[in-house]
């Protein structure tokens, strides 16, 4: 039996939003900055997934794993890449996805990378993980859990990344590890902590509380980049020929150009609206989004998607699903064939 996954990793709101943006944006407005920001977000996600895989094969079912969690210690939020709970100790993983050759200086508490004679410096990952530990400790205390040992590990997601321990500080070898040695390091910690600090029912209850108090970070990428509705395609784009908008016929959408038909083409665009514009949609906004006239059609569409709602008639608002419930496999765009996305997609 392998480690028990309590919470599976989901794409972040920012990552889902970039995917939505690339589906919706009029190609002339697509900027390099958006692509770079997307790539950074995606690299973080991919690195974490690498570590998720390794950890999911760790042969101890009494290791409870949260693949990413964000909690609040008012007024601060803190995010942990991976949290492992056992009834004897907890462990925070800070995942690093950067590739290349780095130098870590424990005296200076500095991580640097030299590329083409230029030195870039990064936040000390050990200090970052320690900061998460401080936050988690006070979160746990507020929930009545005291003095359970918390370990921190900086996990390098890719084997090709080299971290040179400049000062040969032995502690650094224990704190910054490669994904490949994760099992071995967890074995050491498992052997080190033998005293039961929490009963199993208490630990299970804690897992439930953590799940309940997880607050994923919301991004507002239109504001960040900055873009408005004017930069987005109006109506549904045909998947076959990229024309838009598709026309609403009885119970289906049809492309005026190639006659391709779809019954549910509106679902993706409504979900994209939630990612880009916020957590609600009205009947009027839906009509504008889908380029249709009939309030009745819009109501049927929104109701059939099973969205929760509040209010009556024109004041009715339909609510976005929770971020963790969004489809993870949305096809990455790029239907607008004249402008190819970079190869690394
Ligand atoms: Zn078409």
PDB file of N, CA and C in Angstrom, residues 25-26 29 227-234 277 288:
ATOM      1  N   UNK A  25      -8.858  34.950 -26.529  1.00  0.00           N
ATOM      2  CA  UNK A  25      -8.285  36.230 -26.958  1.00  0.00           C
ATOM      3  C   UNK A  25      -8.242  36.339 -28.487  1.00  0.00           C
ATOM      4  N   UNK A  26      -8.491  37.543 -28.975  1.00  0.00           N
ATOM      5  CA  UNK A  26      -8.327  37.815 -30.402  1.00  0.00           C
ATOM      6  C   UNK A  26      -6.826  37.840 -30.667  1.00  0.00           C
ATOM      7  N   UNK A  29      -4.117  40.519 -30.115  1.00  0.00           N
ATOM      8  CA  UNK A  29      -3.852  41.078 -28.786  1.00  0.00           C
ATOM      9  C   UNK A  29      -3.003  40.156 -27.914  1.00  0.00           C
ATOM     10  N   UNK A 227      -6.131  43.535 -19.951  1.00  0.00           N
ATOM     11  CA  UNK A 227      -6.990  43.259 -21.109  1.00  0.00           C
ATOM     12  C   UNK A 227      -8.443  43.470 -20.704  1.00  0.00           C
ATOM     13  N   UNK A 228      -9.301  43.738 -21.702  1.00  0.00           N
ATOM     14  CA  UNK A 228     -10.735  43.890 -21.405  1.00  0.00           C
ATOM     15  C   UNK A 228     -11.517  43.028 -22.385  1.00  0.00           C
ATOM     16  N   UNK A 229     -12.844  43.109 -22.249  1.00  0.00           N
ATOM     17  CA  UNK A 229     -13.744  42.389 -23.143  1.00  0.00           C
ATOM     18  C   UNK A 229     -13.471  42.670 -24.616  1.00  0.00           C
ATOM     19  N   UNK A 230     -12.983  43.886 -24.892  1.00  0.00           N
ATOM     20  CA  UNK A 230     -12.713  44.288 -26.276  1.00  0.00           C
ATOM     21  C   UNK A 230     -11.639  43.417 -26.926  1.00  0.00           C
ATOM     22  N   UNK A 231     -10.812  42.810 -26.097  1.00  0.00           N
ATOM     23  CA  UNK A 231      -9.728  41.991 -26.625  1.00  0.00           C
ATOM     24  C   UNK A 231     -10.127  40.526 -26.799  1.00  0.00           C
ATOM     25  N   UNK A 232     -11.370  40.228 -26.415  1.00  0.00           N
ATOM     26  CA  UNK A 232     -11.805  38.829 -26.449  1.00  0.00           C
ATOM     27  C   UNK A 232     -12.787  38.582 -27.588  1.00  0.00           C
ATOM     28  N   UNK A 233     -12.781  37.353 -28.068  1.00  0.00           N
ATOM     29  CA  UNK A 233     -13.690  36.945 -29.150  1.00  0.00           C
ATOM     30  C   UNK A 233     -15.124  36.973 -28.648  1.00  0.00           C
ATOM     31  N   UNK A 234     -16.027  37.470 -29.454  1.00  0.00           N
ATOM     32  CA  UNK A 234     -17.445  37.445 -29.081  1.00  0.00           C
ATOM     33  C   UNK A 234     -18.092  36.201 -29.681  1.00  0.00           C
ATOM     34  N   UNK A 277     -13.692  36.501 -15.741  1.00  0.00           N
ATOM     35  CA  UNK A 277     -14.495  37.657 -15.335  1.00  0.00           C
ATOM     36  C   UNK A 277     -15.046  37.590 -13.921  1.00  0.00           C
ATOM     37  N   UNK A 288     -24.850  38.045 -24.152  1.00  0.00           N
ATOM     38  CA  UNK A 288     -23.766  38.833 -24.751  1.00  0.00           C
ATOM     39  C   UNK A 288     -22.572  37.916 -25.084  1.00  0.00           C
TER      40      UNK A 288
END
